[in-house]
Coordinates of C-alpha atoms in Angstrom, one line a residue:
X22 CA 0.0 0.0 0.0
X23 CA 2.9 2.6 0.8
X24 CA 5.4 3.7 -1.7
X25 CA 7.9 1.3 -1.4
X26 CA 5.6 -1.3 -0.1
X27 CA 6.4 -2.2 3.5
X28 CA 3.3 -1.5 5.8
X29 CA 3.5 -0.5 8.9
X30 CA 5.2 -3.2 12.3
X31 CA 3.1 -4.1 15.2
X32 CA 4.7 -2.0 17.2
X33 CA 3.7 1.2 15.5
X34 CA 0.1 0.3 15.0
X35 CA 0.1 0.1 18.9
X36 CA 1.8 3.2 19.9
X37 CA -1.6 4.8 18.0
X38 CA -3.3 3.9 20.8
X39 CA -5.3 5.9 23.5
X40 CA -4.6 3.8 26.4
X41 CA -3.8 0.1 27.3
X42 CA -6.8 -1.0 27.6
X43 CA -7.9 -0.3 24.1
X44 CA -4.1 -2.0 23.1
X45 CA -5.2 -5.3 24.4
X46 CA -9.1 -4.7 22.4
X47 CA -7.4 -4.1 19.5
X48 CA -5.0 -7.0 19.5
X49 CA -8.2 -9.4 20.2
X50 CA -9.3 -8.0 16.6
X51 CA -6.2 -8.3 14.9
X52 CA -7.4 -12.2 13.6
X53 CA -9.0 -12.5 10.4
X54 CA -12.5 -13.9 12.3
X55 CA -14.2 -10.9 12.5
X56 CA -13.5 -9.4 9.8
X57 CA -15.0 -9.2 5.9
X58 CA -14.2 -7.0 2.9
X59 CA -11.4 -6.0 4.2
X60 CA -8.5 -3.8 1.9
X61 CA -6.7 -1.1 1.2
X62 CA -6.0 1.8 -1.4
X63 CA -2.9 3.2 -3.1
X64 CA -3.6 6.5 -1.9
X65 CA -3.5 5.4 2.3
X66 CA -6.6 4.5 2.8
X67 CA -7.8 0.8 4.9
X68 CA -11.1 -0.6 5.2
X69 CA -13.2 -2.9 6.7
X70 CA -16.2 -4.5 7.8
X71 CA -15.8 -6.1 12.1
X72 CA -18.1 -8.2 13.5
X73 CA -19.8 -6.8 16.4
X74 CA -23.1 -7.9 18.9
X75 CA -25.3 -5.9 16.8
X76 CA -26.8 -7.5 13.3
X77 CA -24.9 -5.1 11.3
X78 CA -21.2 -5.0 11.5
X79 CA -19.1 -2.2 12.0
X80 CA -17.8 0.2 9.1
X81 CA -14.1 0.9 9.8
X82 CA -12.1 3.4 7.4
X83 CA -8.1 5.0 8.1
X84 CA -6.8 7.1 6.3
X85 CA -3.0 6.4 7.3
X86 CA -1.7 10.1 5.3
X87 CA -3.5 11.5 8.9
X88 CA -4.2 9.1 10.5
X89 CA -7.7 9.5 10.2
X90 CA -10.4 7.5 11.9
X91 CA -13.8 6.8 11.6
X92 CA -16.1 3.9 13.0
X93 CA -19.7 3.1 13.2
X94 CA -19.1 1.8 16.5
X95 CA -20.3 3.9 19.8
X96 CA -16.3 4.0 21.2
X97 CA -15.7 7.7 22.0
X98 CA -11.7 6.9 21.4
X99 CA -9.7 7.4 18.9
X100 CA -8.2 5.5 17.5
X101 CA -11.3 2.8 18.8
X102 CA -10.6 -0.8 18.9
X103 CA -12.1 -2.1 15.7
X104 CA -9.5 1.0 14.1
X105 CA -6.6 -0.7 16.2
X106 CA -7.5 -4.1 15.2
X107 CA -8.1 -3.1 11.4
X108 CA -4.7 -2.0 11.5
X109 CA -3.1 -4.8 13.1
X110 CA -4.2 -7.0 10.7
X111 CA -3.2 -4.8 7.6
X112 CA 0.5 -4.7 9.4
X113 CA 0.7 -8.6 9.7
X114 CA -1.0 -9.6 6.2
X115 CA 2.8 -9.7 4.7
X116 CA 3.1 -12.6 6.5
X117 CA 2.2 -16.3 4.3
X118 CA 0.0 -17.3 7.3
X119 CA -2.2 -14.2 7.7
X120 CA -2.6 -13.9 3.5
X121 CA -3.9 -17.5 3.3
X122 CA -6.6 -16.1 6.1
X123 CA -7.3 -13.0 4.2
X124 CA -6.4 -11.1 1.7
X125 CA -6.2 -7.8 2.7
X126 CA -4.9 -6.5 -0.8
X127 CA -5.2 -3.4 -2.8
X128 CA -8.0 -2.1 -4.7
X129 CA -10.9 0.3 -4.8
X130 CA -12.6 1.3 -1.7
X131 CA -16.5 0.7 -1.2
X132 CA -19.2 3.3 -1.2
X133 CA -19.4 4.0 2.2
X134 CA -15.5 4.2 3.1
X135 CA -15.1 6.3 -0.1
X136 CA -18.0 8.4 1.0
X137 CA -15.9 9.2 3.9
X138 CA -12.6 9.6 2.7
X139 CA -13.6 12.4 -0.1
X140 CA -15.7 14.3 2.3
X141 CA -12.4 14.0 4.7
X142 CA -10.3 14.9 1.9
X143 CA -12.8 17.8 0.5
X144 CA -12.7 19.2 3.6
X145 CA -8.7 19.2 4.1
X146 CA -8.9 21.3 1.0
X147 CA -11.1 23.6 1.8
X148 CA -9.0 24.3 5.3
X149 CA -6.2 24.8 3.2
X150 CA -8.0 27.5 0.7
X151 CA -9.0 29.4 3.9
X152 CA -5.6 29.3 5.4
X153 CA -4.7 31.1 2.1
X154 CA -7.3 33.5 2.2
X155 CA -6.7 34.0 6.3
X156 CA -2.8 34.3 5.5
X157 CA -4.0 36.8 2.4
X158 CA -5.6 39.3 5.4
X159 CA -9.6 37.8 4.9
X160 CA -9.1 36.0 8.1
X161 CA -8.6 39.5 10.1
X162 CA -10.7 39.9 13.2
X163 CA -14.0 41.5 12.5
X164 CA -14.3 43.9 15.8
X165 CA -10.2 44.0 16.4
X166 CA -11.0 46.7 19.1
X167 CA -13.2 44.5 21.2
X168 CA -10.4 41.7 20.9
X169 CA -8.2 44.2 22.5
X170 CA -10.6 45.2 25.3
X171 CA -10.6 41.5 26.1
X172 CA -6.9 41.3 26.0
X173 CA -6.5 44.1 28.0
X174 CA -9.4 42.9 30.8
X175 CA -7.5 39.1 30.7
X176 CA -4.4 40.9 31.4
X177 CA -5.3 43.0 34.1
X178 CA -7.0 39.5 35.9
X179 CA -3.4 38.1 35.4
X180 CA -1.9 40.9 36.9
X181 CA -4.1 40.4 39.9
X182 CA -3.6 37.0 40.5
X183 CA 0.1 37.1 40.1
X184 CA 0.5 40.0 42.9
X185 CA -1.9 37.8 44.9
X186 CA 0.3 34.7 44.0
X187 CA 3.6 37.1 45.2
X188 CA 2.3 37.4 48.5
X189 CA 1.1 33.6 48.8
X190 CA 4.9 32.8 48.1
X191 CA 6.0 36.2 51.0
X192 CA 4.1 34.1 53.2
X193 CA 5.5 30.6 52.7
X194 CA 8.9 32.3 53.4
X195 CA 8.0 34.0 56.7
X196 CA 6.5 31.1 57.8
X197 CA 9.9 28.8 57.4
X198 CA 9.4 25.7 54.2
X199 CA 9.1 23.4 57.4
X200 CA 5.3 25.1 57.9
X201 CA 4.0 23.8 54.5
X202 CA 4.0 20.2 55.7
X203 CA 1.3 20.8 58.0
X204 CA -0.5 23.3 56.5
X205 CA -1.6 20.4 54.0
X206 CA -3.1 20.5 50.4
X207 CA -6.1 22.6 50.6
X208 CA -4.3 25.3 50.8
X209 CA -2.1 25.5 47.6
X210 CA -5.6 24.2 45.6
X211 CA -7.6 27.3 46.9
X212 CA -4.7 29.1 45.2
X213 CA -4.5 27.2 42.5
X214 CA -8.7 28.0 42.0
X215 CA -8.0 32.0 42.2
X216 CA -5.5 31.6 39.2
X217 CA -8.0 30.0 37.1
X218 CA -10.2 32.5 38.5
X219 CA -7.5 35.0 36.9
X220 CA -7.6 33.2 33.8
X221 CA -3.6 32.1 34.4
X222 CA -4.1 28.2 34.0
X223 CA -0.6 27.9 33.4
X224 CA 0.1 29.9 37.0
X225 CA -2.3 27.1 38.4
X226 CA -0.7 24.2 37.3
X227 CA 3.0 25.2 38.8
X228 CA 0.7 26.5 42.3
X229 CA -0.6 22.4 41.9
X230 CA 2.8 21.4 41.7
X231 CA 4.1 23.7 44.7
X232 CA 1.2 21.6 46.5
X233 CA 2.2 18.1 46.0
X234 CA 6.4 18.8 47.3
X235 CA 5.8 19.0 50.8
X236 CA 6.3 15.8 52.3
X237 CA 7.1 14.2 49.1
X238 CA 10.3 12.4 50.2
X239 CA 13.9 13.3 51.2
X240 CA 15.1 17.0 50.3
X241 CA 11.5 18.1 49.7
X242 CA 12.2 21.2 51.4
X243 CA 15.1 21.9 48.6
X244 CA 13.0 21.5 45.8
X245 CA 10.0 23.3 47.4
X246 CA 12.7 26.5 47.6
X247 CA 13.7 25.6 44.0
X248 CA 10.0 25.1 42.5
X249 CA 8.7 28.6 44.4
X250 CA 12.1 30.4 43.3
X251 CA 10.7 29.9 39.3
X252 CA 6.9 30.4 40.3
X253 CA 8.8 33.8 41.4
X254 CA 10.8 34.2 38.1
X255 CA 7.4 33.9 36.3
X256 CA 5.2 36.0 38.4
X257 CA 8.1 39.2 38.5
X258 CA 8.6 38.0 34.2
X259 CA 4.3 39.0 34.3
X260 CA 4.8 41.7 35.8
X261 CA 7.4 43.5 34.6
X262 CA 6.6 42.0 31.1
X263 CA 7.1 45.5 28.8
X264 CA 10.2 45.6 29.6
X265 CA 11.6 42.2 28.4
X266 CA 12.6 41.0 24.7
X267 CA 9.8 40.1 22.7
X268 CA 11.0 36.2 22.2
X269 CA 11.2 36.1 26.5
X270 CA 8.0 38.4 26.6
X271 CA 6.3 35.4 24.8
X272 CA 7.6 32.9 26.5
X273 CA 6.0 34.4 29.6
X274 CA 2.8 34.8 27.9
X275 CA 2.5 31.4 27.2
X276 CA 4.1 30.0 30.8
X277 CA 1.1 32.0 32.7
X278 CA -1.2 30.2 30.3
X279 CA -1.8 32.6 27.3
X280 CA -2.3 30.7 23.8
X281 CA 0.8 31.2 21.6
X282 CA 0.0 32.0 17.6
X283 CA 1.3 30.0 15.0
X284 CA 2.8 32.1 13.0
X285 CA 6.1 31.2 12.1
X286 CA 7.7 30.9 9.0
X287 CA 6.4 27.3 7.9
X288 CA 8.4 24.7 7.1
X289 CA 7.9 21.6 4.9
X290 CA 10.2 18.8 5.0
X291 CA 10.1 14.5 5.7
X292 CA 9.0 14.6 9.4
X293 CA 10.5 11.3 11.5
X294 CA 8.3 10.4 14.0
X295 CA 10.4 10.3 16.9
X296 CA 8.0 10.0 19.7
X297 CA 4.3 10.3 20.7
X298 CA 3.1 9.8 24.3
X299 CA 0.6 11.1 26.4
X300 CA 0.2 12.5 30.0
X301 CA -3.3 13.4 32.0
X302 CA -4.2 15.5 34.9
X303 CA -7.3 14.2 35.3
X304 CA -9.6 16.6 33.3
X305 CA -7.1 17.2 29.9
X306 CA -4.7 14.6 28.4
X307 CA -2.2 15.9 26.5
X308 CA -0.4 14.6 23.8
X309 CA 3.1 15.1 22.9
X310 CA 4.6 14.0 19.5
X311 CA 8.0 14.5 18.8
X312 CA 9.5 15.2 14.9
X313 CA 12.5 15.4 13.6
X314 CA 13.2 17.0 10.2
X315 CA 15.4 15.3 7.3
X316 CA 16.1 18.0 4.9
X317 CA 15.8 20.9 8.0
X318 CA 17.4 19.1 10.7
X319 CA 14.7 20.9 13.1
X320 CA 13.2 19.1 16.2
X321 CA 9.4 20.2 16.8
X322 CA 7.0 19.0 19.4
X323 CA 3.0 18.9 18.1
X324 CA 1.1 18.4 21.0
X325 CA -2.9 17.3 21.4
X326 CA -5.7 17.5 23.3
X327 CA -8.4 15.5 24.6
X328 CA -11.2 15.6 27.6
X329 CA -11.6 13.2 29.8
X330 CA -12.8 10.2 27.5
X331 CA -11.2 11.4 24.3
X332 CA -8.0 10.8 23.2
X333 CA -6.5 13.7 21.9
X334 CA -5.3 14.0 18.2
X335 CA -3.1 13.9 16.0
X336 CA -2.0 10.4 16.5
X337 CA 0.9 9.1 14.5
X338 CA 2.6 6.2 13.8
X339 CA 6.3 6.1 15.8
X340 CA 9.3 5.1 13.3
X341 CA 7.5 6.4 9.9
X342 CA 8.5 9.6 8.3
X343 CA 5.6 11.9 6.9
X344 CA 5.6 14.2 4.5
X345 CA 4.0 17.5 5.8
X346 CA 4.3 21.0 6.6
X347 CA 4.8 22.6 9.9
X348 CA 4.1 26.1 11.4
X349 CA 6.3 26.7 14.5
X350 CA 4.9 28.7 17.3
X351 CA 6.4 32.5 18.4
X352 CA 8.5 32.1 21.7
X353 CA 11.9 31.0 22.6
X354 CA 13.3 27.8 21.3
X355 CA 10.0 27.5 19.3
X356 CA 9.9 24.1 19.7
X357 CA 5.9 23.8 19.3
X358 CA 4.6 23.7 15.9
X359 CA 1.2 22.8 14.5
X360 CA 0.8 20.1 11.7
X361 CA -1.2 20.4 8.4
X362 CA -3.8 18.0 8.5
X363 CA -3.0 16.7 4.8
X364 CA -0.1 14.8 4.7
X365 CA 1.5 12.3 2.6
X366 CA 1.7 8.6 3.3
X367 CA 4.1 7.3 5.9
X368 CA 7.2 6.1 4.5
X369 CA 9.5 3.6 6.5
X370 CA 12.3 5.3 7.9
X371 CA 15.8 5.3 7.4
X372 CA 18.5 6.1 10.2
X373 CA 18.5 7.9 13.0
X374 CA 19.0 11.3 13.8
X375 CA 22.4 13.3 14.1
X376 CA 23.4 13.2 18.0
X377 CA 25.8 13.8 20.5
X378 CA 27.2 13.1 23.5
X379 CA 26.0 13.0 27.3
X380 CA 28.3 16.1 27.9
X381 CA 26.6 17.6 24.9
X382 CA 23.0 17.1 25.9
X383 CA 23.6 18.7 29.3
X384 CA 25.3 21.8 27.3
X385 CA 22.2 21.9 24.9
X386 CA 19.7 21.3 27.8
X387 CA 21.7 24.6 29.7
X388 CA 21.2 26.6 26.7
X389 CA 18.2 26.5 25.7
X390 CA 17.4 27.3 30.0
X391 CA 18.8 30.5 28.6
X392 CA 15.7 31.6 26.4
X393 CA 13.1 29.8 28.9
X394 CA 14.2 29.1 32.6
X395 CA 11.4 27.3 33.1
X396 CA 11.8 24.4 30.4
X397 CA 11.4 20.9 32.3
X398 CA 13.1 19.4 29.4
X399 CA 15.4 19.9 26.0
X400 CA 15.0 17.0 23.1
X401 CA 18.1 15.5 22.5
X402 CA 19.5 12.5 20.7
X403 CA 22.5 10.3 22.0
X404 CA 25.1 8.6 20.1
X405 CA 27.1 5.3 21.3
X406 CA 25.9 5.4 24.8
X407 CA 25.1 2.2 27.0
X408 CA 22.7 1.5 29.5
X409 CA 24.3 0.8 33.3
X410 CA 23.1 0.5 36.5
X411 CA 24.1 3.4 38.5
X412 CA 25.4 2.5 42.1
X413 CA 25.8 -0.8 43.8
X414 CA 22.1 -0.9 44.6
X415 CA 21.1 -1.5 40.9
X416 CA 18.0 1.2 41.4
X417 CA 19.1 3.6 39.3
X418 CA 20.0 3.6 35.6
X419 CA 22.2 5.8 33.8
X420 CA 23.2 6.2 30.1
X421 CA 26.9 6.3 29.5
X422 CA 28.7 7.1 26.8
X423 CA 31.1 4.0 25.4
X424 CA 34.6 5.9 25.8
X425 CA 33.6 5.9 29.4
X426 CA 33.8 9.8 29.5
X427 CA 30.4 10.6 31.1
X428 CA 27.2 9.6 31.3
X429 CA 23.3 10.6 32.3
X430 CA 21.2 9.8 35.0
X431 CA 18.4 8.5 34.0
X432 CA 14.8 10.4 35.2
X433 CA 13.7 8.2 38.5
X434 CA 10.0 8.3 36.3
X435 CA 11.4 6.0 33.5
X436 CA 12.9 3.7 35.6
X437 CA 9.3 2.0 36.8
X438 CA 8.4 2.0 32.7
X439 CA 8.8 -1.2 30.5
X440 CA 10.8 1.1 28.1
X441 CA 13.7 0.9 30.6
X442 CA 14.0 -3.1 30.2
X443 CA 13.0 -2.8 26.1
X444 CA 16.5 0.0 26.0
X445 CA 18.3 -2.5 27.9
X446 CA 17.6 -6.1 25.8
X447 CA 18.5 -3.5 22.4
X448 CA 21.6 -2.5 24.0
X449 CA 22.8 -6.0 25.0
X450 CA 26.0 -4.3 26.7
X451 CA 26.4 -2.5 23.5
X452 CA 25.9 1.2 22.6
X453 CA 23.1 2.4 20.8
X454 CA 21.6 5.4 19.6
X455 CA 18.8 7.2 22.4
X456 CA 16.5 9.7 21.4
X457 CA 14.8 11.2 24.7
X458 CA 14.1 14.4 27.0
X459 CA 17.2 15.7 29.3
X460 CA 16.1 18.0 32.1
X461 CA 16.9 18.5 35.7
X462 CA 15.2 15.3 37.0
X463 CA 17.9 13.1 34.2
X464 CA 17.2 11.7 30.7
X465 CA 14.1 10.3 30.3
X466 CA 14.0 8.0 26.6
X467 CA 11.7 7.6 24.1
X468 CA 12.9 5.6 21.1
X469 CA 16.3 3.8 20.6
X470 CA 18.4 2.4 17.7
X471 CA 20.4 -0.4 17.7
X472 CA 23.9 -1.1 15.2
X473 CA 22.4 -3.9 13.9
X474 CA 18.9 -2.6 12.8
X475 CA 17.9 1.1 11.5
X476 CA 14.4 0.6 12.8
X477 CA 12.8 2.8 15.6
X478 CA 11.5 1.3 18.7
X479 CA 9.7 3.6 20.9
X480 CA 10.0 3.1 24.5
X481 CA 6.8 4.7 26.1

């Protein structure tokens, strides 16, 4: 079905998935039993009828240039099960014993999945005509004074809540760290509520965070100090706002919670889908997918997101390289970009990234702290290194580089994560090639490459 004819592994299907449970659906409806005019399309597209409880079976469609989704079933996730399962099955028919099953092969679609894809397809057009016209100046805000009156009346909300968030902090320090143990939770959540009464969500979050140190092990008290010392940075960075550089103005901006535009110059290229993973707080789950450009050599983050019940979207398939076009976001690093929905078929990959050493990572991690002190993390891809235990004890990990020069802790979150054990069996003692995240907590990875095969396999 793709251009050069290799579908996509397992492994890849799977890491399209909103959560585990729908993983382990998925995989019960990777067998050819349920299934019936099943194919696929030259131009992406898979399709399939599933047997369900109902008399009528399911109508499952993909378009694999998104992915796209769509399902008769009643699932509220995305991809649903049946999608998963669909999938699964079109990745394994290259093997003798699934093709004798079914024949998943190419040819033309049926009404109803071709009904779907054109309207999808119809509809990416027209998005794209309007972000002509919108880029032309059609797309201008009809009443741009009002928008400004609302900008300024946010703003000024903010500005509230941050001087009511300095004094929350005066207070912590008056009161000695040692206080916040027993002062408990409720406290730091009340705050937490007034920022989002001050329309500051992002202010809210790091108040959340604050909330949960105290009492949270050995040398809480350390990074309590630490946390409420950038809460500080960001509130006086508010504040005092006008007078910074406009990169580190927006930066700020977007830190206290205010949307970032997309409005960079934007850049088309053969995206490699490094990484895609997603994190909840209980009402939002975000998604974060990480890119890496052939021709540009740029690293971008696309992030999603979905209410409780929904996975977010875009969801894309780790190890393939896409051909789209990306529109970075205004603030430092500019990292974040936003993907256009058309894209071309997924392509197997090649090689790796270009990376570095350990020593380099923390250097480029330190710089980029520079332009926004309050980054958690810095992509960054390592060359030759080799999982060790760090320590005696064996609880800790560390990635070191193979002339023994240094090496990365890695981030005590990954170590309870099955990706730990999957970076290990790939490296068999040997080095191998580690994309990940390297902030103050360590080096958390996300996808690995062995010597002896170019393929990615993502670790979370």
């Amino acid at each position: 079905m793709e251009k050069a004819g290799v579908r996509w592994t397992t492994e890849q299907v799977l890491a399209l998935a909103p959560d585990d449970a729908s993983r382990k659906a998925g995989a019960r409806l990777s067998a050819a039993g349920p299934w019936s005019e099943a194919g696929s399309g030259g131009e992406g597209a898979v399709w399939g009828l599933c047997k369900g409880s109902g008399k009528k079976p399911y109508q499952t469609v993909i378009d694999t240039k998104g992915p796209a989704y769509a399902c008769s079933c009643p699932s509220r996730k995305f991809p649903c099960k049946h999608a998963l399962g669909l999938l699964l099955l079109w990745a394994a028919e290259g093997g003798s014993a699934v093709r004798t099953v079914l024949d998943v092969g190419d040819g033309p679609a049926p009404d109803w999945a071709r009904e779907w894809l054109d309207t999808r397809r119809k509809r990416s057009e027209e998005q794209r005509e309007k972000g002509k016209a919108d880029a032309g100046g059609a797309g201008k805000p009809a009443d741009p004074e009002a928008a400004r009156r609302r900008a300024e009346r946010r703003a000024a909300r903010i500005t509230g809540g941050a001087l009511e968030l300095e004094q929350r902090l005066t207070d912590l320090l008056r009161g000695g760290l040692a206080a916040a143990e027993q002062s408990g939770y409720g406290l730091w959540e009340e705050t937490a509520a007034r920022m989002v009464d001050a329309q500051a969500p992002g202010l809210a979050a790091r108040v959340r965070e604050l909330g949960s140190i105290p009492g949270s092990g050995a040398g809480w008290p350390v990074r309590l100090l630490e946390e409420s010392a950038l809460l500080h940075l960001l509130d006086q960075g508010w504040l005092g706002i006008d007078r910074l550089p406009a990169p580190l103005a927006t930066t700020v901006r977007t830190r206290v919670g205010l949307p970032s535009p997309a409005d960079g110059p934007p850049v088309k290229d053969h995206w490699l889908v490094l990484a895609q993973y997603d994190t909840s707080d209980g009402k939002i789950t975000t998604r974060r997918i990480w890119l890496y450009g052939r021709e540009s050599g740029r690293t971008a983050l696309v992030l999603g997101f979905g209410a409780a019940g929904r996975s977010p979207q875009p969801a894309l398939p780790v190890g393939r390289v896409i051909e789209a076009e990306l529109t970075p976001h205004a603030g430092a690093g500019q990292l974040r970009a936003d993907l256009s929905e058309e894209m071309g078929v997924p392509e197997p990959t090649g090689t790796a990234p270009p990376g570095g050493t350990t020593t380099a990572a923390v250097e480029a991690y330190g710089l980029a702290l520079r332009e926004d002190p309050w980054l958690d993390s810095w992509p960054v891809t390592l060359t030759d290194v080799i999982p060790v235990p760090e320590g005696g004890d064996g609880d800790g990990w560390q990635l070191a580089d193979a002339d023994g020069e240094s090496a990365l802790p890695i981030a005590p979150a990954a170590l309870a994560r099955p990706g730990l054990w999957k970076l290990v069996a790939m490296s068999g003692g040997g080095p191998v090639t580690v994309f990940g995240e390297c902030g103050h907590r360590g080096f958390t990875p996300l996808a690995v490459w062995s010597a002896d095969s170019p393929e990615t396999v993502h670790l979370r």
